[in-house]
Coordinates of C-alpha atoms and ligand atoms in Angstrom, one line a residue:
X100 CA 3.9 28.2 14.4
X101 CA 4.9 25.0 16.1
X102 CA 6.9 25.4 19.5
X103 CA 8.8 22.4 18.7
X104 CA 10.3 21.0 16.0
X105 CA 8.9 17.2 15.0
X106 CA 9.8 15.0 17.0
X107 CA 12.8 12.7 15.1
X108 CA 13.3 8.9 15.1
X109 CA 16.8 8.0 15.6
X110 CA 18.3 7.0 12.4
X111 CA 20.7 4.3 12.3
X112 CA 23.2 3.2 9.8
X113 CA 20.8 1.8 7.6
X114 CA 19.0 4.6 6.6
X115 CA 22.4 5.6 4.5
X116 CA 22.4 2.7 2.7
X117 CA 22.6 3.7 -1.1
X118 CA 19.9 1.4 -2.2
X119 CA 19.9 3.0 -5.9
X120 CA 23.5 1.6 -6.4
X121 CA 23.5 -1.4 -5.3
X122 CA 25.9 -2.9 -8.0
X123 CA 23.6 -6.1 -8.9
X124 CA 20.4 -6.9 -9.8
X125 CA 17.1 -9.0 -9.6
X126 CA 17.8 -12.3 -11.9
X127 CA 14.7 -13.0 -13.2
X128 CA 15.8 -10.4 -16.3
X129 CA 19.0 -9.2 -17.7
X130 CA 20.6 -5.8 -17.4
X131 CA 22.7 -3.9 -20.6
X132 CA 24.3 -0.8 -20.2
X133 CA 24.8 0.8 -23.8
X134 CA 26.8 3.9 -25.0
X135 CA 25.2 5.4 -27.0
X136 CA 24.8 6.3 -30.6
X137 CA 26.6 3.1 -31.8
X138 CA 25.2 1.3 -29.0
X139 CA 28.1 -0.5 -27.5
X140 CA 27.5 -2.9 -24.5
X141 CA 29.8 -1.2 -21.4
X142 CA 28.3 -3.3 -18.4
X143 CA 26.3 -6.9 -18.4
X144 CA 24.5 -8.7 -15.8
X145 CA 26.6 -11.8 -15.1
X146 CA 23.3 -14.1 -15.7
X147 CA 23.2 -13.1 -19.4
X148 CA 24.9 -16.6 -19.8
X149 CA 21.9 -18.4 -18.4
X150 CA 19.6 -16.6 -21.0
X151 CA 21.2 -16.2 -24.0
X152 CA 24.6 -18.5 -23.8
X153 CA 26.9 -15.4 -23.7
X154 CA 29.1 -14.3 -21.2
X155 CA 29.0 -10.6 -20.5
X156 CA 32.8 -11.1 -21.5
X157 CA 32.3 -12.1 -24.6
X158 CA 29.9 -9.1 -25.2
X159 CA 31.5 -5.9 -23.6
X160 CA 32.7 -3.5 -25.9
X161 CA 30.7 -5.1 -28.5
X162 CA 27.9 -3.8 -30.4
X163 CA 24.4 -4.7 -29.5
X164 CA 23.8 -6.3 -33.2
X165 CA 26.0 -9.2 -31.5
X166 CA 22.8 -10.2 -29.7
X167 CA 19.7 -8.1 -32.1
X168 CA 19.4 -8.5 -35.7
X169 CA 19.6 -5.4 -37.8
X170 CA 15.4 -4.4 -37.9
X171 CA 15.4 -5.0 -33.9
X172 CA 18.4 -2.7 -33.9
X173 CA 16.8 0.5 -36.3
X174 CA 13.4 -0.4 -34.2
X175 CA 15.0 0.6 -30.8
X176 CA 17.1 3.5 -32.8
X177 CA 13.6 4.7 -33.5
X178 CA 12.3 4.2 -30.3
X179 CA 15.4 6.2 -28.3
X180 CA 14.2 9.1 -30.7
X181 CA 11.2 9.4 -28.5
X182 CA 11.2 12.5 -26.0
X183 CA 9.9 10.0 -22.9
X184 CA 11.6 6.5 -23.2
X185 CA 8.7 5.2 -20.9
X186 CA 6.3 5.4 -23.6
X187 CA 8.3 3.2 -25.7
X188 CA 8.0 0.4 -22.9
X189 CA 7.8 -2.9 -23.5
X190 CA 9.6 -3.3 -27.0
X191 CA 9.4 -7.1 -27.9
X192 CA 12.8 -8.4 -28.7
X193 CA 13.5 -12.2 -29.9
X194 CA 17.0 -12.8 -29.6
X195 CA 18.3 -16.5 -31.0
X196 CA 20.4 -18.5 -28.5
X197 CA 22.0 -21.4 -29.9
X198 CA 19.3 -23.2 -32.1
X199 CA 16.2 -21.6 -29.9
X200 CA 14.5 -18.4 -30.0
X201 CA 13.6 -16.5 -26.8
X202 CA 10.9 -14.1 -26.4
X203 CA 11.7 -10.7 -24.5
X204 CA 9.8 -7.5 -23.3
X205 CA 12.5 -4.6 -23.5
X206 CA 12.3 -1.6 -21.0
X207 CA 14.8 1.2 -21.7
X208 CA 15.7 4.2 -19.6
X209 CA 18.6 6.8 -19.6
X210 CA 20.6 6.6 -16.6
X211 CA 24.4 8.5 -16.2
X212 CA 24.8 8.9 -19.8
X213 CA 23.9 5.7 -20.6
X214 CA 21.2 3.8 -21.8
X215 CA 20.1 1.0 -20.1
X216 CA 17.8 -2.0 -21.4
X217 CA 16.3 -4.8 -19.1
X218 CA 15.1 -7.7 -20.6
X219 CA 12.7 -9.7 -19.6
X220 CA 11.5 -13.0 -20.8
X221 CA 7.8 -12.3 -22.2
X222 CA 5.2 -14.6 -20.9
X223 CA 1.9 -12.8 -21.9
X224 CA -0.1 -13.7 -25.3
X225 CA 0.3 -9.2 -26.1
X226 CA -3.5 -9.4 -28.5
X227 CA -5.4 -10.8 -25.8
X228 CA -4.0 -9.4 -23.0
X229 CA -4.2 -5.5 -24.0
X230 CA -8.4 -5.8 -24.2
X231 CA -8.3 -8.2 -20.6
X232 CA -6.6 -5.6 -18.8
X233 CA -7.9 -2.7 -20.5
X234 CA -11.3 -4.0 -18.8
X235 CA -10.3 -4.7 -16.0
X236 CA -9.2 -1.3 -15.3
X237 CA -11.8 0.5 -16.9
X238 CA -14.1 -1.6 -14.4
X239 CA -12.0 -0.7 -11.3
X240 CA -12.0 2.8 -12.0
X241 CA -15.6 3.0 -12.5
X242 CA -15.7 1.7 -8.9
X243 CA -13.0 3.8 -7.8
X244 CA -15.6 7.2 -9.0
X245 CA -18.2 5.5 -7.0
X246 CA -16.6 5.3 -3.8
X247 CA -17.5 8.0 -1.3
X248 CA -14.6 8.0 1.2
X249 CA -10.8 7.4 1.3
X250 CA -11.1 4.1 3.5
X251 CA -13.6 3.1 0.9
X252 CA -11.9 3.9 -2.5
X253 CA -8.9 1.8 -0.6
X254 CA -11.1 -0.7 0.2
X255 CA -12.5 -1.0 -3.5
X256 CA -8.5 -1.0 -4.3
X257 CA -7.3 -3.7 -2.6
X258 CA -10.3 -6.0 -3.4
X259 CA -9.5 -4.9 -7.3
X260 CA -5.9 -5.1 -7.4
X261 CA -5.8 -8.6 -6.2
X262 CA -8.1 -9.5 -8.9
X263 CA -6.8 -8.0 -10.9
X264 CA -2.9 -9.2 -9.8
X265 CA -3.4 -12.6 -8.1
X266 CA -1.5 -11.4 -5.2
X267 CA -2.2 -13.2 -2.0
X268 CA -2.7 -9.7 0.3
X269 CA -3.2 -6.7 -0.7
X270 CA -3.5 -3.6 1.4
X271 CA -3.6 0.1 1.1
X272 CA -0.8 1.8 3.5
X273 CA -0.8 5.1 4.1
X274 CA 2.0 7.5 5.7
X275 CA 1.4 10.6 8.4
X276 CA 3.4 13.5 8.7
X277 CA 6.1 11.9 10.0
X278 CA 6.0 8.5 7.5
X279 CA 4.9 6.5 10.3
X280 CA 2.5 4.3 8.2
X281 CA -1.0 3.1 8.9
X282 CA -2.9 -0.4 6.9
X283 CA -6.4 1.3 6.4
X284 CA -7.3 -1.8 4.0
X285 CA -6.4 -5.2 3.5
X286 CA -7.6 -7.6 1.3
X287 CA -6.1 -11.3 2.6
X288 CA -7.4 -15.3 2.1
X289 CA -8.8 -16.3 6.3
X290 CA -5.9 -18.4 7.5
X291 CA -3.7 -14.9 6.9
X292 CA -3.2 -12.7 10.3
X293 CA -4.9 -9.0 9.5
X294 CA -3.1 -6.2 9.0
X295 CA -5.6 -4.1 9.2
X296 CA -5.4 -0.9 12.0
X297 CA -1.7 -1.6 12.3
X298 CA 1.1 1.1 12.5
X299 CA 4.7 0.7 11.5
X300 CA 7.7 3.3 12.3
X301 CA 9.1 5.8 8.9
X302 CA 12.4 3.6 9.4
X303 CA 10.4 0.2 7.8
X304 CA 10.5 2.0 4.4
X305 CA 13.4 4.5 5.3
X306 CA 13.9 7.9 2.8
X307 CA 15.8 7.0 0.2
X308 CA 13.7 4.1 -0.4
X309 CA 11.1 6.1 -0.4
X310 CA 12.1 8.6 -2.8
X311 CA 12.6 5.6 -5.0
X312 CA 9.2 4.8 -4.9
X313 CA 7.9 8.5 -5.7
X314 CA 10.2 8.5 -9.2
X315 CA 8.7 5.1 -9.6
X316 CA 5.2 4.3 -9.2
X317 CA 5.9 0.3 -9.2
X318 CA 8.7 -2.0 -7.3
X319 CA 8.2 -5.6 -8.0
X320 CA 10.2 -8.1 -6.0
X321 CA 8.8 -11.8 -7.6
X322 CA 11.2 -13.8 -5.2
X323 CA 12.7 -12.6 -2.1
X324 CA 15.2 -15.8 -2.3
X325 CA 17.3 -14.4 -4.9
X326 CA 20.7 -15.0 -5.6
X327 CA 21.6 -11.1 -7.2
X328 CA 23.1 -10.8 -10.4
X329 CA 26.2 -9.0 -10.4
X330 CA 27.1 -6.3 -12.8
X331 CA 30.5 -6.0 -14.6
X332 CA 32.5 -4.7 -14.7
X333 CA 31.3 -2.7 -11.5
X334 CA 31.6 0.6 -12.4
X335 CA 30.1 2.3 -15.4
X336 CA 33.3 3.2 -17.8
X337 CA 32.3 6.3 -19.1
X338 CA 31.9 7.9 -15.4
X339 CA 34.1 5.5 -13.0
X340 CA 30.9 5.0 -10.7
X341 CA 28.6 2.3 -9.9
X342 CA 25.6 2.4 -12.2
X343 CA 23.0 4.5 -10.7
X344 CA 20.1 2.3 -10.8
X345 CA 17.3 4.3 -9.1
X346 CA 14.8 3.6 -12.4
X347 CA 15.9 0.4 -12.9
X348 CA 12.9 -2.4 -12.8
X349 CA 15.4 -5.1 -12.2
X350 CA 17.7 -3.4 -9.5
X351 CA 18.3 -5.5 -6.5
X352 CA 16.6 -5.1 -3.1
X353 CA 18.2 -3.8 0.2
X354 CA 19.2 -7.2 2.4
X355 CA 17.8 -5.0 5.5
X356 CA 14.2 -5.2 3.4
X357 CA 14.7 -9.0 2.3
X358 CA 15.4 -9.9 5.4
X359 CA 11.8 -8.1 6.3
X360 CA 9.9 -9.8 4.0
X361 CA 11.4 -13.0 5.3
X362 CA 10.4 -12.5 8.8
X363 CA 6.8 -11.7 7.6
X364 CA 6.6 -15.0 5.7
X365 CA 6.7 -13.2 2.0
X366 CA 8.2 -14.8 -0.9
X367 CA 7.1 -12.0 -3.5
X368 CA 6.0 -8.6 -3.0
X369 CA 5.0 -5.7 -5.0
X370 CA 4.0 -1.9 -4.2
X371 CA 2.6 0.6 -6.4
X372 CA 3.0 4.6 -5.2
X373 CA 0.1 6.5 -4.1
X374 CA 1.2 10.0 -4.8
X375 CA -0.5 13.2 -3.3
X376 CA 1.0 17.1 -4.4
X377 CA 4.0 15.5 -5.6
X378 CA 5.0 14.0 -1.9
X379 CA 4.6 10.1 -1.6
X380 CA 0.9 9.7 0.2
X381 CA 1.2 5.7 0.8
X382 CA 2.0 2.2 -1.4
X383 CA -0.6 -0.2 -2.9
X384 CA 1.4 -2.8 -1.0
X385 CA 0.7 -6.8 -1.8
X386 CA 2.5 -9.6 -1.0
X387 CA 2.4 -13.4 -2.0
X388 CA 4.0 -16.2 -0.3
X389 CA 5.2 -18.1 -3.0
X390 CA 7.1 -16.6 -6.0
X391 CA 5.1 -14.4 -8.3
X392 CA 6.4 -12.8 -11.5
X393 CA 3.9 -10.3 -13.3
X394 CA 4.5 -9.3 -16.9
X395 CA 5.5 -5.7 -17.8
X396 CA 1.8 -5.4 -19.4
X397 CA -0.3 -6.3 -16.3
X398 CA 2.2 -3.8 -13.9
X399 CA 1.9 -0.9 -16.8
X400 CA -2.0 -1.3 -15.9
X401 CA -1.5 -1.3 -12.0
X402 CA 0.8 2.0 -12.7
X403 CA -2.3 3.4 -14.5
X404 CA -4.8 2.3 -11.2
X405 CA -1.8 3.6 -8.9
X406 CA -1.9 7.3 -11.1
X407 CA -5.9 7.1 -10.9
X408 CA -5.9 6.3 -7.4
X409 CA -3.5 9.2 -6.5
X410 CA -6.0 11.6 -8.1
X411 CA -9.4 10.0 -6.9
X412 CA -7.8 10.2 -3.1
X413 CA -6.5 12.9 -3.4
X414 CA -9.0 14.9 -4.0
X415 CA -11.4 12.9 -2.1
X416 CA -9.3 13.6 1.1
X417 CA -9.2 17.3 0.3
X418 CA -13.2 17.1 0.2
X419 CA -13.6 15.3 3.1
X420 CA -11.1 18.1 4.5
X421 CA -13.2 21.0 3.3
X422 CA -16.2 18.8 5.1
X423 CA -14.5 19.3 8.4
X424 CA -13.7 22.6 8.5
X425 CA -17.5 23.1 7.8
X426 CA -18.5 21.2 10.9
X427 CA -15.9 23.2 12.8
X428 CA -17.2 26.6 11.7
X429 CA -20.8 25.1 12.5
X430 CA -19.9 24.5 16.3
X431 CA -18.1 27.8 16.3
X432 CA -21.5 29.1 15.7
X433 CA -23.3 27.0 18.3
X434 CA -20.4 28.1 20.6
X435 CA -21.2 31.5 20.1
X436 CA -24.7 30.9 20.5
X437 CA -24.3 28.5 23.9
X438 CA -21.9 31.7 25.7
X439 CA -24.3 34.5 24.7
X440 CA -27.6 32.8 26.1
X441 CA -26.0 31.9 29.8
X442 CA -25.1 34.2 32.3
X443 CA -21.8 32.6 32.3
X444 CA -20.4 32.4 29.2
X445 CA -18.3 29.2 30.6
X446 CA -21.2 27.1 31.0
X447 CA -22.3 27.9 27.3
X448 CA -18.9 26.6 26.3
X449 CA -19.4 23.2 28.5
X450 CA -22.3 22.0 29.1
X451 CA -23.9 21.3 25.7
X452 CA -23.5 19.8 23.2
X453 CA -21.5 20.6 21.1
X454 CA -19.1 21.9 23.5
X455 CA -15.6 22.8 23.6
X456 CA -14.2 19.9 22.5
X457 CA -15.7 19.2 19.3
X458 CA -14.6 22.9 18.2
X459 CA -10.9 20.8 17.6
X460 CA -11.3 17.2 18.0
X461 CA -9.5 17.1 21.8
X462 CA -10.5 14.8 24.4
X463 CA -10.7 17.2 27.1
X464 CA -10.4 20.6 27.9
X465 CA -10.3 23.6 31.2
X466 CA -11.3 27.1 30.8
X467 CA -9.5 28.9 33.6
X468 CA -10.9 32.1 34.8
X469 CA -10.0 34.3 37.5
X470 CA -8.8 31.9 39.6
X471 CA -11.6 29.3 38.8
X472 CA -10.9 26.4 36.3
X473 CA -13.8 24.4 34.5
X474 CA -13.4 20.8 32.7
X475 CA -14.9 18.8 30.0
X476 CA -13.6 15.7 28.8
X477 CA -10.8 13.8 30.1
X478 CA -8.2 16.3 31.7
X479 CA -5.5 16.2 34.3
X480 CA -6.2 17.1 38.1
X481 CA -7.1 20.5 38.9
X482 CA -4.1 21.0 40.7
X483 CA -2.4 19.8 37.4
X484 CA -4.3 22.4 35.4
X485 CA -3.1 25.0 37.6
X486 CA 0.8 24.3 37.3
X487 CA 0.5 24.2 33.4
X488 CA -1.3 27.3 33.7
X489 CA 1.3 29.2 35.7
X490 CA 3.8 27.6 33.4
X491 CA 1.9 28.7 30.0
X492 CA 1.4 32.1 31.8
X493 CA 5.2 32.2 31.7
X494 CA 5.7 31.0 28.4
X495 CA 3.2 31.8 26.5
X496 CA 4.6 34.5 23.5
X497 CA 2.0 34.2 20.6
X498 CA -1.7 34.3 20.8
X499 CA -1.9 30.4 20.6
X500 CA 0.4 27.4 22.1
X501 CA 0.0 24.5 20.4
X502 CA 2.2 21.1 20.5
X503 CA 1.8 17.2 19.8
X504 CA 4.5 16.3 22.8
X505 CA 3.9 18.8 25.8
X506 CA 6.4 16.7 27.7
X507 CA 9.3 17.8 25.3
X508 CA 8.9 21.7 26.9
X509 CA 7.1 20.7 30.1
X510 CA 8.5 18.0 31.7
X511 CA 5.4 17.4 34.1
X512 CA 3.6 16.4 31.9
X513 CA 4.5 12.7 31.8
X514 CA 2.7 12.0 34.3
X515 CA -0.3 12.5 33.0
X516 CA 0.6 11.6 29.1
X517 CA -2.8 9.5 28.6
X518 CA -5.1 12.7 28.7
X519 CA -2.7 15.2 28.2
X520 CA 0.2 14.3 25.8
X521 CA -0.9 17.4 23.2
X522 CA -2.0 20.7 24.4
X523 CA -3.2 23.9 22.9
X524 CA -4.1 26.9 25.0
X525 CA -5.0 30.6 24.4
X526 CA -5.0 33.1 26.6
X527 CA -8.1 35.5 26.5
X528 CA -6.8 38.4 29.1
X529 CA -3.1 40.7 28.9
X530 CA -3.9 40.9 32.5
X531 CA -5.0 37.9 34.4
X532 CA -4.5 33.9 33.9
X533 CA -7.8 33.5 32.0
X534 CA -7.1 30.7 29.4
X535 CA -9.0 28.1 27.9
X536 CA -6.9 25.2 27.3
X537 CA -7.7 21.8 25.1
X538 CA -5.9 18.2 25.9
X539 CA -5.6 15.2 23.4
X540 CA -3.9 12.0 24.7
X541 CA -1.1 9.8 23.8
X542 CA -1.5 8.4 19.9
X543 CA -1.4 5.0 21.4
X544 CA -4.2 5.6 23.6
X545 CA -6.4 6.8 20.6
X546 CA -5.6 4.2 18.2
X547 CA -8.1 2.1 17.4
X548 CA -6.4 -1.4 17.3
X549 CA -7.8 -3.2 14.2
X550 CA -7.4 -6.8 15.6
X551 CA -4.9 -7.2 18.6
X552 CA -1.2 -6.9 17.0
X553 CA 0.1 -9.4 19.8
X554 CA -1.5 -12.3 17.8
X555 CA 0.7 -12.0 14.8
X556 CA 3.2 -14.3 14.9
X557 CA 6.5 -14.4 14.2
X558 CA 6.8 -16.3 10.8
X559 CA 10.3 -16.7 11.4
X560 CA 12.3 -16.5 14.9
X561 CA 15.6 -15.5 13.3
X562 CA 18.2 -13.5 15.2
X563 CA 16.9 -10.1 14.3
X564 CA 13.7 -9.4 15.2
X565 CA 13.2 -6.0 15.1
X566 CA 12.3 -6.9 11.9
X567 CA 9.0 -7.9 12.1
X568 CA 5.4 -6.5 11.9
X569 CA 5.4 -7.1 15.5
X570 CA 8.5 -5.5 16.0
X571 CA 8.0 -3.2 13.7
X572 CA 4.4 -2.2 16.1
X573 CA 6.4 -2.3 18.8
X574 CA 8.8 0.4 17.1
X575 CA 6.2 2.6 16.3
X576 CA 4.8 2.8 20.0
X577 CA 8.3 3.8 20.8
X578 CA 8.3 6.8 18.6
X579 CA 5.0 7.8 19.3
X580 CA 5.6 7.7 23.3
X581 CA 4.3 10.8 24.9
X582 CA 3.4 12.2 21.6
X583 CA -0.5 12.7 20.7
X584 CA -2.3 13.2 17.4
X585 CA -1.0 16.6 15.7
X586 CA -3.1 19.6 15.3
X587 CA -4.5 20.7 12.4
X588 CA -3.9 24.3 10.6
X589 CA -8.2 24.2 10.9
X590 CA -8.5 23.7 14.1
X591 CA -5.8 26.2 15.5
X592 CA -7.1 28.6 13.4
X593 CA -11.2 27.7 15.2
X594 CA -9.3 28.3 18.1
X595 CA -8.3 31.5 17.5
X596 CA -11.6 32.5 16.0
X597 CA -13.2 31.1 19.4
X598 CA -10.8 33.4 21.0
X599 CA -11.7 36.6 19.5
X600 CA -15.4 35.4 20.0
X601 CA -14.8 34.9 23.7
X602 CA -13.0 38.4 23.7
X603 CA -16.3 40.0 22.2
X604 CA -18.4 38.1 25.0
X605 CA -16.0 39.0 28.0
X606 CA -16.6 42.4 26.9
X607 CA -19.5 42.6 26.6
X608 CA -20.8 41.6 30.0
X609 CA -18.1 43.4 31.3
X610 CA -20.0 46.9 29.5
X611 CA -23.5 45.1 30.5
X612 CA -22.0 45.2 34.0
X613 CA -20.5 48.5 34.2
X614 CA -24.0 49.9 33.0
X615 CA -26.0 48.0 35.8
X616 CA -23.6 49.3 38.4
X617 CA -24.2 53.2 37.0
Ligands
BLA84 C1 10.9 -1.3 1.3 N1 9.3 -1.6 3.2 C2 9.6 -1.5 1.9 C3 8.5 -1.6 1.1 C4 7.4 -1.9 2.0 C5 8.0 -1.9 3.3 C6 6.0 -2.0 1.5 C7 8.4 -1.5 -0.4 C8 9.0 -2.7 -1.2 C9 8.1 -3.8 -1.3 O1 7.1 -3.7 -2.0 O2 8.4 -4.9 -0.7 C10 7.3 -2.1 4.5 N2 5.6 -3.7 4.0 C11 6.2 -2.7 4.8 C12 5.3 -2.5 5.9 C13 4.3 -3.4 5.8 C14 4.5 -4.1 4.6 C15 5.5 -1.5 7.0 O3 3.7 -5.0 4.2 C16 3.2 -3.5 6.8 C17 2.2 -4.3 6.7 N3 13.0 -1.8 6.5 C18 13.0 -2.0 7.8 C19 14.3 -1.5 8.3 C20 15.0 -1.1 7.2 C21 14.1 -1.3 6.0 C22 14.7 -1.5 9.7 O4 12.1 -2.5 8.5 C23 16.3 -0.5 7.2 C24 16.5 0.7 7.7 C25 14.5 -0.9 4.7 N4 12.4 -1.2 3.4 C26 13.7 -0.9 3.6 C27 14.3 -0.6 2.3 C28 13.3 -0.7 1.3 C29 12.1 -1.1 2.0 C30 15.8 -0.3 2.1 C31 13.5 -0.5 -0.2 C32 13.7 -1.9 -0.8 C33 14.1 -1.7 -2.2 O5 13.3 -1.2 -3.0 O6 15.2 -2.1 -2.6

């Protein structure tokens, strides 16, 4: 059990923002919304006219066979028989506009009682283009099974989905507890600034965008300088509200975000979910810096990669999980071995290796035992040791105390945040102050910069510049002040199997003893 509750980052008024209504849309397709059975057009995208020549007025209330002929019409009546719409996607429409015929990939969804179909203009030869991506995705996910880590599946990722995309950078971005996001690959041409190592607060993709992105597994933006495409009218008739949009490929991105990919230099982006039990585990995020559209086909077959990937991490992080808690139960052994062979048991725990400290990944730790206190690692003073010890002495109400932020409940501890930011301490006697106590330092102490983050430049110097990689790092550091790494369920639970191992060796001697002194 946690002392403290996870630490929060403020949330400002932002984070409301109902991105999933936001009354408009991307223009590079159109947007119906039909009643359904008769199929009746209630709400148009206003740039229906640049299309097709139509105004939406001159369509709503209509039927849909104003724009379809009749076999388009009993082909998508077919289709909406279907139990998942998805399936149906893309259903090639040609619709004749003036003396022209244009090409269109349909995708239909349910949404509010209606049903909703975003066209597209097609721009992919469909014979050819099935078999290129089919191989192409068979090839990357023989890759994927070959990879023997999670930083190298993602690095196999990004190098295949910007083959396999075009996109300029590609990178794999991954979320911790909190949402606070790490790159942990990046696939980008030289004259690009790396990514790589970088960490950006949970606000830069804030929750309800990123529930978005767990119904959805892709969100393409091909051109950040879009003038949206209003709806109308506004509201959707049959429920008096704006059109809930949430599964909408067209809907129209959050200003706060365009502004973002400005200041980064990015004209088109595109992220793909990496899903893990259900909970959003990180984004195949790319970007390009010119404007990049990708057909329906080609981001049905990054989906696919994007559902692969989720599995192929997934359960390659739960292996490399299961890995560690073997190591930990093999120095738990050595442990036990180190305290039996020396006359003091502390030694055994200190002064091999392994020692204490590789039992839960800390950077330091202090046994304190009647009266005397013993270090490894980086720690605080000894003087500093002994406070916290009085003050765990006071506190201390389970069998184990274990936090990421000792400073939220013990206020002393800022000054020494860079060894001792997390603690987690057992005591090992009802009686006395005999505790051993492990310290890990402040997350930005233990990060491992990937490049130095102050080189990345500000693309554009525009009034706001929180919103910027760099700010973004600075952000991060912010919410990750006197915070360190969490622990782990495995390695609070080798503590308390050292515990009850040091028990059984305090014991002992303590019987040894008793008999020598007979
Ligand atoms: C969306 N923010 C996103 C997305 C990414 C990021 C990948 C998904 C949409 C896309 O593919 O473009 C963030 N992109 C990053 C990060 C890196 C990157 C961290 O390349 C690092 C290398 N964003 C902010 C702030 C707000 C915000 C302050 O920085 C507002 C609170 C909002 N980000 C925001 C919103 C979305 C978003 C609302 C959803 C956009 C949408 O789908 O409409």
């Amino acid at each position: 059990k946690d002392i403290i509750t996870p630490f929060q980052v403020e949330l400002t008024n932002y984070d409301l923002e109902p991105i999933h209504i936001p009354g408009s849309i991307q223009p590079h397709g159109v947007l119906l919304a039909l009643k359904e059975p008769e199929l009746t057009i209630l709400q148009s995208s206003n740039n229906i006219s640049h299309f097709l020549g139509m105004s939406p007025e001159e369509l709503l209330n209509q039927p849909l066979s104003k724009l379809l002929e009749p076999e388009q019409i009993n082909f998508l009546q077919d289709c909406l028989l279907q139990e998942d719409l998805q399936f149906t996607n893309p259903i090639e429409f040609t619709i004749k506009s003036g003396n022209k015929s244009v090409h269109f990939d349909g995708i239909i969804h349910r949404s509010d009682q209606v049903l909703i179909l975003e066209l597209e203009p097609a721009i992919l030869e469909k014979s050819n283009a099935f078999f290129k991506f089919y191989h192409l995705v068979k090839q990357t996910i023989s890759k994927l099974q070959v990879a023997s880590s999670v930083t190298e599946i993602s690095q196999v990722l990004v190098k295949e989905v910007k083959k396999i995309t075009g996109f300029d950078r590609v990178m794999v971005y991954r979320f911790d507890d909190n949402y606070n996001g790490i790159v942990i690959a990046d696939d980008k041409p030289e004259y690009l600034a790396s990514y790589l190592g970088l960490h950006y607060p949970a606000l830069d993709i804030p929750p309800q965008a990123r529930e978005l992105f767990s119904q959805n597994w892709l969100r393409l933006i091909p051109d950040a300088n879009y003038e949206p495409a209003a709806i109308v009218p506004a509201n959707n008739p049959l429920t008096e509200q704006p059109l809930n949009l949430s599964r909408s490929v067209l809907r129209s991105v959050s200003p706060c975000h365009i502004e973002y990919l400005h200041n980064m230099g990015v004209t088109a982006s595109m992220s793909i979910s990496i899903m893990k039990n259900k909970k959003l585990w990180g984004l195949i995020a790319c970007h390009h810096q010119s404007p990049k559209f990708l057909p329906y086909e080609i981001r049905n077959a990054c989906e696919f990669l994007g559902q692969m990937t989720s599995l192929e991490l997934g359960a390659k992080e739960d292996s490399e999980d299961s890995e560690y808690k073997i190591q930990l139960k093999s120095v738990h052994s050595k442990l036990v071995e180190y305290m039996s062979a020396e006359t003091n048991f502390i030694q055994g725990l200190i002064n091999y290796q392994p020692n204490l400290l590789n039992l839960v990944n800390a950077q330091g730790a202090a046994v304190s035992f009647e009266g005397e206190y013993f270090t490894v690692g980086n720690t605080p003073e000894k003087p500093d040791i002994k406070h916290l010890v009085e003050w765990i002495y006071q506190n201390l109400q389970e069998e184990i105390l274990y936090t990421d932020a000792l400073s939220q409940v013990y206020p002393e501890a800022e000054k020494f945040q860079d060894v001792a930011s997390g603690l987690m301490a057992f005591s090992f006697s009802k009686t006395q102050k005999n505790f051993v106590l492990w310290f890990r330092p402040e997350v930005v102490q233990t990060v491992n910069w990937g490049g130095n983050p102050s080189k990345i430049v500000e693309v554009k110097a525009n009034g706001n510049l929180r919103l910027s990689p760099r700010k973004s790092f600075e952000l991060w550091k912010e919410t990750v002040r006197l915070k360190s790494l969490p622990w782990k369920y495995c390695e609070v639970n080798a503590a308390l199997e050292l515990r009850s191992a040091i028990i059984g060796v305090v014991l002992r001697k303590a019987d040894e003893l008793a008999q020598l002194n007979i």
